[in-house]
PDB file of C-alpha atoms and ligand atoms in Angstrom:
ATOM      1  CA  MET Q   1      23.810  20.564 -13.485  1.00  0.00           C
ATOM      2  CA  ILE Q   2      22.084  22.242 -10.554  1.00  0.00           C
ATOM      3  CA  SER Q   3      18.954  22.634 -12.692  1.00  0.00           C
ATOM      4  CA  LEU Q   4      18.909  18.876 -13.239  1.00  0.00           C
ATOM      5  CA  VAL Q   5      19.203  18.290  -9.461  1.00  0.00           C
ATOM      6  CA  PHE Q   6      16.133  20.488  -8.858  1.00  0.00           C
ATOM      7  CA  VAL Q   7      14.117  18.816 -11.649  1.00  0.00           C
ATOM      8  CA  VAL Q   8      15.016  15.297 -10.436  1.00  0.00           C
ATOM      9  CA  ALA Q   9      14.259  16.238  -6.799  1.00  0.00           C
ATOM     10  CA  ALA Q  10      10.868  17.624  -7.922  1.00  0.00           C
ATOM     11  CA  TYR Q  11      10.148  14.381  -9.801  1.00  0.00           C
ATOM     12  CA  LEU Q  12      10.954  12.317  -6.681  1.00  0.00           C
ATOM     13  CA  ILE Q  13       8.782  14.584  -4.479  1.00  0.00           C
ATOM     14  CA  GLY Q  14       5.969  14.120  -6.985  1.00  0.00           C
ATOM     15  CA  SER Q  15       6.483  10.359  -6.881  1.00  0.00           C
ATOM     16  CA  LEU Q  16       5.140  10.216  -3.315  1.00  0.00           C
ATOM     17  CA  SER Q  17       1.602   8.945  -3.952  1.00  0.00           C
ATOM     18  CA  PHE Q  18      -0.322  10.138  -0.929  1.00  0.00           C
ATOM     19  CA  ALA Q  19      -3.394   8.147  -1.927  1.00  0.00           C
ATOM     20  CA  VAL Q  20      -1.435   4.910  -1.487  1.00  0.00           C
ATOM     21  CA  ILE Q  21       0.600   6.150   1.536  1.00  0.00           C
ATOM     22  CA  VAL Q  22      -2.467   7.456   3.447  1.00  0.00           C
ATOM     23  CA  SER Q  23      -4.578   4.393   2.585  1.00  0.00           C
ATOM     24  CA  ARG Q  24      -1.817   2.039   3.766  1.00  0.00           C
ATOM     25  CA  ALA Q  25      -1.263   4.055   6.968  1.00  0.00           C
ATOM     26  CA  MET Q  26      -5.015   3.978   7.725  1.00  0.00           C
ATOM     27  CA  GLY Q  27      -5.415   0.302   6.928  1.00  0.00           C
ATOM     28  CA  LEU Q  28      -7.625   0.968   3.887  1.00  0.00           C
ATOM     29  CA  ALA Q  29      -7.710  -0.867   0.595  1.00  0.00           C
ATOM     30  CA  ASP Q  30      -5.232   0.278  -2.061  1.00  0.00           C
ATOM     31  CA  PRO Q  31      -7.116   2.948  -4.112  1.00  0.00           C
ATOM     32  CA  ARG Q  32      -5.722   1.352  -7.266  1.00  0.00           C
ATOM     33  CA  SER Q  33      -7.892  -1.718  -6.563  1.00  0.00           C
ATOM     34  CA  PHE Q  34     -11.405  -0.187  -6.467  1.00  0.00           C
ATOM     35  CA  GLY Q  35     -13.560   2.548  -7.951  1.00  0.00           C
ATOM     36  CA  SER Q  36     -11.804   4.249 -10.848  1.00  0.00           C
ATOM     37  CA  GLY Q  37      -8.516   2.645  -9.797  1.00  0.00           C
ATOM     38  CA  ASN Q  38      -6.980   6.093  -9.650  1.00  0.00           C
ATOM     39  CA  PRO Q  39      -4.645   6.851  -6.730  1.00  0.00           C
ATOM     40  CA  GLY Q  40      -6.170  10.273  -6.027  1.00  0.00           C
ATOM     41  CA  ALA Q  41      -8.321  12.014  -3.442  1.00  0.00           C
ATOM     42  CA  THR Q  42     -11.600  11.530  -5.431  1.00  0.00           C
ATOM     43  CA  ASN Q  43     -11.167   7.788  -5.520  1.00  0.00           C
ATOM     44  CA  VAL Q  44      -9.977   7.541  -1.901  1.00  0.00           C
ATOM     45  CA  LEU Q  45     -13.274   9.313  -1.018  1.00  0.00           C
ATOM     46  CA  ARG Q  46     -15.084   6.339  -2.601  1.00  0.00           C
ATOM     47  CA  SER Q  47     -13.714   4.225   0.249  1.00  0.00           C
ATOM     48  CA  GLY Q  48     -16.058   6.233   2.478  1.00  0.00           C
ATOM     49  CA  LYS Q  49     -13.224   7.639   4.608  1.00  0.00           C
ATOM     50  CA  LYS Q  50     -13.478  11.406   4.190  1.00  0.00           C
ATOM     51  CA  ILE Q  51     -10.415  12.069   6.386  1.00  0.00           C
ATOM     52  CA  ALA Q  52      -8.272   9.806   4.188  1.00  0.00           C
ATOM     53  CA  ALA Q  53      -9.455  11.634   1.066  1.00  0.00           C
ATOM     54  CA  LEU Q  54      -8.734  15.024   2.713  1.00  0.00           C
ATOM     55  CA  LEU Q  55      -5.210  13.920   3.767  1.00  0.00           C
ATOM     56  CA  THR Q  56      -4.582  12.631   0.218  1.00  0.00           C
ATOM     57  CA  LEU Q  57      -5.721  15.935  -1.223  1.00  0.00           C
ATOM     58  CA  LEU Q  58      -3.547  17.924   1.163  1.00  0.00           C
ATOM     59  CA  GLY Q  59      -0.509  15.693   0.704  1.00  0.00           C
ATOM     60  CA  ASP Q  60      -0.708  15.629  -3.131  1.00  0.00           C
ATOM     61  CA  GLY Q  61      -1.371  19.382  -3.227  1.00  0.00           C
ATOM     62  CA  ALA Q  62       1.389  20.200  -0.735  1.00  0.00           C
ATOM     63  CA  LYS Q  63       4.035  18.278  -2.655  1.00  0.00           C
ATOM     64  CA  GLY Q  64       3.294  20.287  -5.860  1.00  0.00           C
ATOM     65  CA  TRP Q  65       3.435  23.482  -3.857  1.00  0.00           C
ATOM     66  CA  LEU Q  66       6.600  22.471  -1.981  1.00  0.00           C
ATOM     67  CA  ALA Q  67       8.667  21.598  -5.055  1.00  0.00           C
ATOM     68  CA  VAL Q  68       7.961  24.940  -6.764  1.00  0.00           C
ATOM     69  CA  TRP Q  69       8.198  26.904  -3.511  1.00  0.00           C
ATOM     70  CA  LEU Q  70      11.646  25.399  -2.695  1.00  0.00           C
ATOM     71  CA  ALA Q  71      12.945  26.206  -6.157  1.00  0.00           C
ATOM     72  CA  THR Q  72      11.596  29.781  -5.871  1.00  0.00           C
ATOM     73  CA  LEU Q  73      13.108  30.147  -2.409  1.00  0.00           C
ATOM     74  CA  LEU Q  74      16.546  29.050  -3.604  1.00  0.00           C
ATOM     75  CA  GLN Q  75      16.229  30.815  -6.958  1.00  0.00           C
ATOM     76  CA  ALA Q  76      18.772  33.550  -6.113  1.00  0.00           C
ATOM     77  CA  ASP Q  77      21.256  31.265  -4.305  1.00  0.00           C
ATOM     78  CA  TYR Q  78      21.499  28.766  -7.164  1.00  0.00           C
ATOM     79  CA  ALA Q  79      20.797  31.129 -10.101  1.00  0.00           C
ATOM     80  CA  ILE Q  80      17.632  29.160 -10.998  1.00  0.00           C
ATOM     81  CA  GLY Q  81      16.114  30.615 -14.109  1.00  0.00           C
ATOM     82  CA  GLU Q  82      12.544  30.601 -15.337  1.00  0.00           C
ATOM     83  CA  ARG Q  83      13.133  27.553 -17.508  1.00  0.00           C
ATOM     84  CA  THR Q  84      14.374  25.489 -14.527  1.00  0.00           C
ATOM     85  CA  LEU Q  85      11.370  26.608 -12.499  1.00  0.00           C
ATOM     86  CA  ALA Q  86       9.136  25.511 -15.384  1.00  0.00           C
ATOM     87  CA  GLY Q  87      10.994  22.145 -15.428  1.00  0.00           C
ATOM     88  CA  VAL Q  88      10.422  21.742 -11.677  1.00  0.00           C
ATOM     89  CA  ALA Q  89       6.697  22.548 -12.075  1.00  0.00           C
ATOM     90  CA  LEU Q  90       6.377  19.956 -14.803  1.00  0.00           C
ATOM     91  CA  ALA Q  91       8.549  17.387 -13.084  1.00  0.00           C
ATOM     92  CA  VAL Q  92       6.568  17.246  -9.836  1.00  0.00           C
ATOM     93  CA  VAL Q  93       3.346  16.608 -11.769  1.00  0.00           C
ATOM     94  CA  VAL Q  94       5.061  14.005 -13.995  1.00  0.00           C
ATOM     95  CA  GLY Q  95       6.352  12.353 -10.788  1.00  0.00           C
ATOM     96  CA  HIS Q  96       2.789  12.119  -9.509  1.00  0.00           C
ATOM     97  CA  MET Q  97       1.504  10.700 -12.799  1.00  0.00           C
ATOM     98  CA  TRP Q  98       4.343   8.193 -13.327  1.00  0.00           C
ATOM     99  CA  PRO Q  99       5.919   7.652  -9.870  1.00  0.00           C
ATOM    100  CA  VAL Q 100       9.147   5.642  -9.859  1.00  0.00           C
ATOM    101  CA  LEU Q 101       8.396   4.795  -6.219  1.00  0.00           C
ATOM    102  CA  PHE Q 102       5.054   3.186  -7.090  1.00  0.00           C
ATOM    103  CA  GLY Q 103       5.700   1.179 -10.248  1.00  0.00           C
ATOM    104  CA  PHE Q 104       5.004   4.186 -12.492  1.00  0.00           C
ATOM    105  CA  LYS Q 105       1.276   3.757 -11.768  1.00  0.00           C
ATOM    106  CA  GLY Q 106       0.306   7.266 -10.632  1.00  0.00           C
ATOM    107  CA  GLY Q 107      -2.684   9.538 -10.497  1.00  0.00           C
ATOM    108  CA  LYS Q 108      -4.230  12.130 -12.750  1.00  0.00           C
ATOM    109  CA  GLY Q 109      -2.350  15.085 -11.274  1.00  0.00           C
ATOM    110  CA  VAL Q 110      -5.178  17.404 -10.264  1.00  0.00           C
ATOM    111  CA  ALA Q 111      -4.230  18.206  -6.637  1.00  0.00           C
ATOM    112  CA  THR Q 112      -0.511  18.308  -7.454  1.00  0.00           C
ATOM    113  CA  ALA Q 113      -1.104  20.682 -10.373  1.00  0.00           C
ATOM    114  CA  ALA Q 114      -3.191  22.873  -8.087  1.00  0.00           C
ATOM    115  CA  GLY Q 115      -0.301  23.046  -5.614  1.00  0.00           C
ATOM    116  CA  VAL Q 116       2.022  24.018  -8.443  1.00  0.00           C
ATOM    117  CA  LEU Q 117      -0.310  26.809  -9.602  1.00  0.00           C
ATOM    118  CA  PHE Q 118      -0.615  28.180  -6.037  1.00  0.00           C
ATOM    119  CA  ALA Q 119       3.187  28.258  -5.681  1.00  0.00           C
ATOM    120  CA  LEU Q 120       3.667  29.987  -9.048  1.00  0.00           C
ATOM    121  CA  HIS Q 121       1.075  32.678  -8.356  1.00  0.00           C
ATOM    122  CA  ALA Q 122      -1.497  32.631  -5.537  1.00  0.00           C
ATOM    123  CA  TRP Q 123      -4.191  34.363  -7.612  1.00  0.00           C
ATOM    124  CA  MET Q 124      -3.677  31.942 -10.449  1.00  0.00           C
ATOM    125  CA  GLY Q 125      -4.113  29.054  -7.996  1.00  0.00           C
ATOM    126  CA  LEU Q 126      -7.179  30.634  -6.428  1.00  0.00           C
ATOM    127  CA  ALA Q 127      -8.843  31.364  -9.758  1.00  0.00           C
ATOM    128  CA  THR Q 128      -8.264  27.810 -10.974  1.00  0.00           C
ATOM    129  CA  LEU Q 129      -9.533  26.404  -7.665  1.00  0.00           C
ATOM    130  CA  GLY Q 130     -12.592  28.662  -8.068  1.00  0.00           C
ATOM    131  CA  VAL Q 131     -13.333  27.143 -11.456  1.00  0.00           C
ATOM    132  CA  TRP Q 132     -12.970  23.604  -9.983  1.00  0.00           C
ATOM    133  CA  LEU Q 133     -15.263  24.449  -7.037  1.00  0.00           C
ATOM    134  CA  GLY Q 134     -17.842  26.183  -9.220  1.00  0.00           C
ATOM    135  CA  VAL Q 135     -18.139  23.250 -11.699  1.00  0.00           C
ATOM    136  CA  ALA Q 136     -18.055  20.706  -8.851  1.00  0.00           C
ATOM    137  CA  ALA Q 137     -20.800  22.553  -6.962  1.00  0.00           C
ATOM    138  CA  ILE Q 138     -23.050  22.610 -10.027  1.00  0.00           C
ATOM    139  CA  PHE Q 139     -22.434  19.159 -11.533  1.00  0.00           C
ATOM    140  CA  ARG Q 140     -21.013  17.195  -8.547  1.00  0.00           C
ATOM    141  CA  ILE Q 141     -18.558  15.496 -10.899  1.00  0.00           C
ATOM    142  CA  SER Q 142     -14.861  15.691  -9.928  1.00  0.00           C
ATOM    143  CA  SER Q 143     -13.410  14.891 -13.344  1.00  0.00           C
ATOM    144  CA  LEU Q 144     -15.573  17.476 -15.115  1.00  0.00           C
ATOM    145  CA  ALA Q 145     -14.409  20.076 -12.609  1.00  0.00           C
ATOM    146  CA  ALA Q 146     -10.770  19.069 -13.153  1.00  0.00           C
ATOM    147  CA  LEU Q 147     -11.065  19.154 -16.923  1.00  0.00           C
ATOM    148  CA  THR Q 148     -12.668  22.604 -16.922  1.00  0.00           C
ATOM    149  CA  ALA Q 149     -10.005  23.890 -14.512  1.00  0.00           C
ATOM    150  CA  ALA Q 150      -7.291  22.397 -16.708  1.00  0.00           C
ATOM    151  CA  LEU Q 151      -8.667  24.356 -19.675  1.00  0.00           C
ATOM    152  CA  ALA Q 152      -8.842  27.559 -17.633  1.00  0.00           C
ATOM    153  CA  ALA Q 153      -5.340  27.328 -16.034  1.00  0.00           C
ATOM    154  CA  PRO Q 154      -3.295  28.363 -19.101  1.00  0.00           C
ATOM    155  CA  VAL Q 155      -5.618  31.399 -19.534  1.00  0.00           C
ATOM    156  CA  PHE Q 156      -5.033  32.387 -15.935  1.00  0.00           C
ATOM    157  CA  CYS Q 157      -1.279  31.845 -16.342  1.00  0.00           C
ATOM    158  CA  TRP Q 158      -1.280  34.122 -19.372  1.00  0.00           C
ATOM    159  CA  LEU Q 159      -3.144  36.744 -17.324  1.00  0.00           C
ATOM    160  CA  TRP Q 160      -1.141  36.619 -14.089  1.00  0.00           C
ATOM    161  CA  LEU Q 161       2.337  35.680 -15.395  1.00  0.00           C
ATOM    162  CA  PRO Q 162       2.546  37.748 -18.613  1.00  0.00           C
ATOM    163  CA  GLY Q 163       5.710  37.283 -20.622  1.00  0.00           C
ATOM    164  CA  LYS Q 164       6.731  34.158 -18.680  1.00  0.00           C
ATOM    165  CA  GLN Q 165       6.859  31.942 -21.700  1.00  0.00           C
ATOM    166  CA  ALA Q 166       8.582  28.937 -20.097  1.00  0.00           C
ATOM    167  CA  LEU Q 167       6.119  28.898 -17.204  1.00  0.00           C
ATOM    168  CA  PHE Q 168       3.216  29.300 -19.632  1.00  0.00           C
ATOM    169  CA  GLY Q 169       4.577  26.344 -21.593  1.00  0.00           C
ATOM    170  CA  ALA Q 170       4.833  24.257 -18.421  1.00  0.00           C
ATOM    171  CA  VAL Q 171       1.237  25.067 -17.387  1.00  0.00           C
ATOM    172  CA  LEU Q 172       0.032  24.259 -20.934  1.00  0.00           C
ATOM    173  CA  VAL Q 173       1.839  20.882 -20.927  1.00  0.00           C
ATOM    174  CA  ILE Q 174       0.577  20.077 -17.369  1.00  0.00           C
ATOM    175  CA  SER Q 175      -3.000  20.830 -18.513  1.00  0.00           C
ATOM    176  CA  ALA Q 176      -2.545  18.664 -21.635  1.00  0.00           C
ATOM    177  CA  LEU Q 177      -1.172  15.756 -19.596  1.00  0.00           C
ATOM    178  CA  LEU Q 178      -3.943  16.125 -17.056  1.00  0.00           C
ATOM    179  CA  ILE Q 179      -6.611  16.016 -19.774  1.00  0.00           C
ATOM    180  CA  ARG Q 180      -4.893  12.996 -21.360  1.00  0.00           C
ATOM    181  CA  ARG Q 181      -4.929  11.216 -17.984  1.00  0.00           C
ATOM    182  CA  HIS Q 182      -8.694  11.752 -17.822  1.00  0.00           C
ATOM    183  CA  LYS Q 183      -9.334   9.807 -21.039  1.00  0.00           C
ATOM    184  CA  SER Q 184     -11.566   7.197 -19.307  1.00  0.00           C
ATOM    185  CA  ASN Q 185     -13.399   9.951 -17.464  1.00  0.00           C
ATOM    186  CA  ILE Q 186     -14.070  11.796 -20.742  1.00  0.00           C
ATOM    187  CA  LEU Q 187     -15.466   8.645 -22.268  1.00  0.00           C
ATOM    188  CA  ASN Q 188     -17.673   8.127 -19.223  1.00  0.00           C
ATOM    189  CA  LEU Q 189     -18.832  11.756 -19.357  1.00  0.00           C
ATOM    190  CA  LEU Q 190     -19.762  11.355 -23.017  1.00  0.00           C
ATOM    191  CA  ALA Q 191     -21.610   8.159 -22.213  1.00  0.00           C
ATOM    192  CA  GLY Q 192     -23.337   9.804 -19.230  1.00  0.00           C
ATOM    193  CA  THR Q 193     -21.957   7.179 -16.804  1.00  0.00           C
ATOM    194  CA  GLU Q 194     -19.363   9.254 -14.889  1.00  0.00           C
ATOM    195  CA  GLY Q 195     -19.910   8.914 -11.136  1.00  0.00           C
ATOM    196  CA  ARG Q 196     -20.713  11.835  -8.828  1.00  0.00           C
ATOM    197  CA  ILE Q 197     -18.505  13.054  -6.003  1.00  0.00           C
ATOM    198  CA  GLY Q 198     -18.871  10.998  -2.853  1.00  0.00           C
ATOM    199  CA  THR Q 199     -20.539   7.950  -4.389  1.00  0.00           C
ATOM    200  CA  LYS Q 200     -19.050   4.998  -2.524  1.00  0.00           C
ATOM    201  CA  ALA Q 201     -17.333   2.088  -4.313  1.00  0.00           C
ATOM    202  CA  SER Q 202     -16.991  -1.390  -2.861  1.00  0.00           C
ATOM    203  CA  PRO Q 203     -13.364  -1.965  -1.935  1.00  0.00           C
ATOM    204  CA  PRO Q 204     -12.190  -5.560  -2.589  1.00  0.00           C
ATOM    205  CA  GLU Q 205     -12.587  -8.114   0.187  1.00  0.00           C
TER     206      GLU Q 205
HETATM  207  O1  G3P T 301      -8.728  14.085  -9.377  1.00  0.00           O
HETATM  208  C1  G3P T 301      -9.012  13.077 -10.245  1.00  0.00           C
HETATM  209  C2  G3P T 301     -10.440  13.265 -10.684  1.00  0.00           C
HETATM  210  O2  G3P T 301     -10.505  14.332 -11.599  1.00  0.00           O
HETATM  211  C3  G3P T 301     -11.023  12.066 -11.283  1.00  0.00           C
HETATM  212  O3  G3P T 301     -10.844  10.988 -10.444  1.00  0.00           O
HETATM  213  O4  G3P T 301     -11.204   8.743  -9.551  1.00  0.00           O
HETATM  214  O5  G3P T 301     -13.042   9.971 -10.719  1.00  0.00           O
HETATM  215  O6  G3P T 301     -11.101   9.089 -12.025  1.00  0.00           O
HETATM  216  P1  G3P T 301     -11.594   9.621 -10.689  1.00  0.00           P
END
């Protein structure tokens, strides 16, 4: 029962779409209405407001980190096992992708997944972030960086969390969901039409 409480709480934390919250608070257009239509930091950056994109990135990343960190902190008190922790890790990303609080129209999960990885193991988070930064620096394409990092994350999990099968499974599923959510980006990449980081989009009037 307590496991279910943690998983549902993680899902609700994940449901807080910071792209929408920050944009509304700053009087910007809803990120679901311009650019890629994705409520995420990359698309908020297309509004031209760098600070809004940064706050979105931090908010979405922090919620992934917070859900896993809280479960880890209370692990001993509530006898939370590895499988519940894996459920929490997955639930917060699922909450971001399909948020009950925002009509189930969520983002692609990159920042939230990064927060989860950092909370599970700092080196795993850093290594995955390193892959994202490296690919982004070379190609200047956010989705390509995210897709490469998603492929690398399970390898890093296997390296830094050996024998943690449930957590490995959670990271694997998170990566698979993240890649699935990038379907339109993959098609654009194959067509050579994927936009570069920082290219502005015209928000609706
Ligand atoms: O973080 C999401 C990013 O990988 C792609 O975003 O807006 O270009 O679809 P976007």
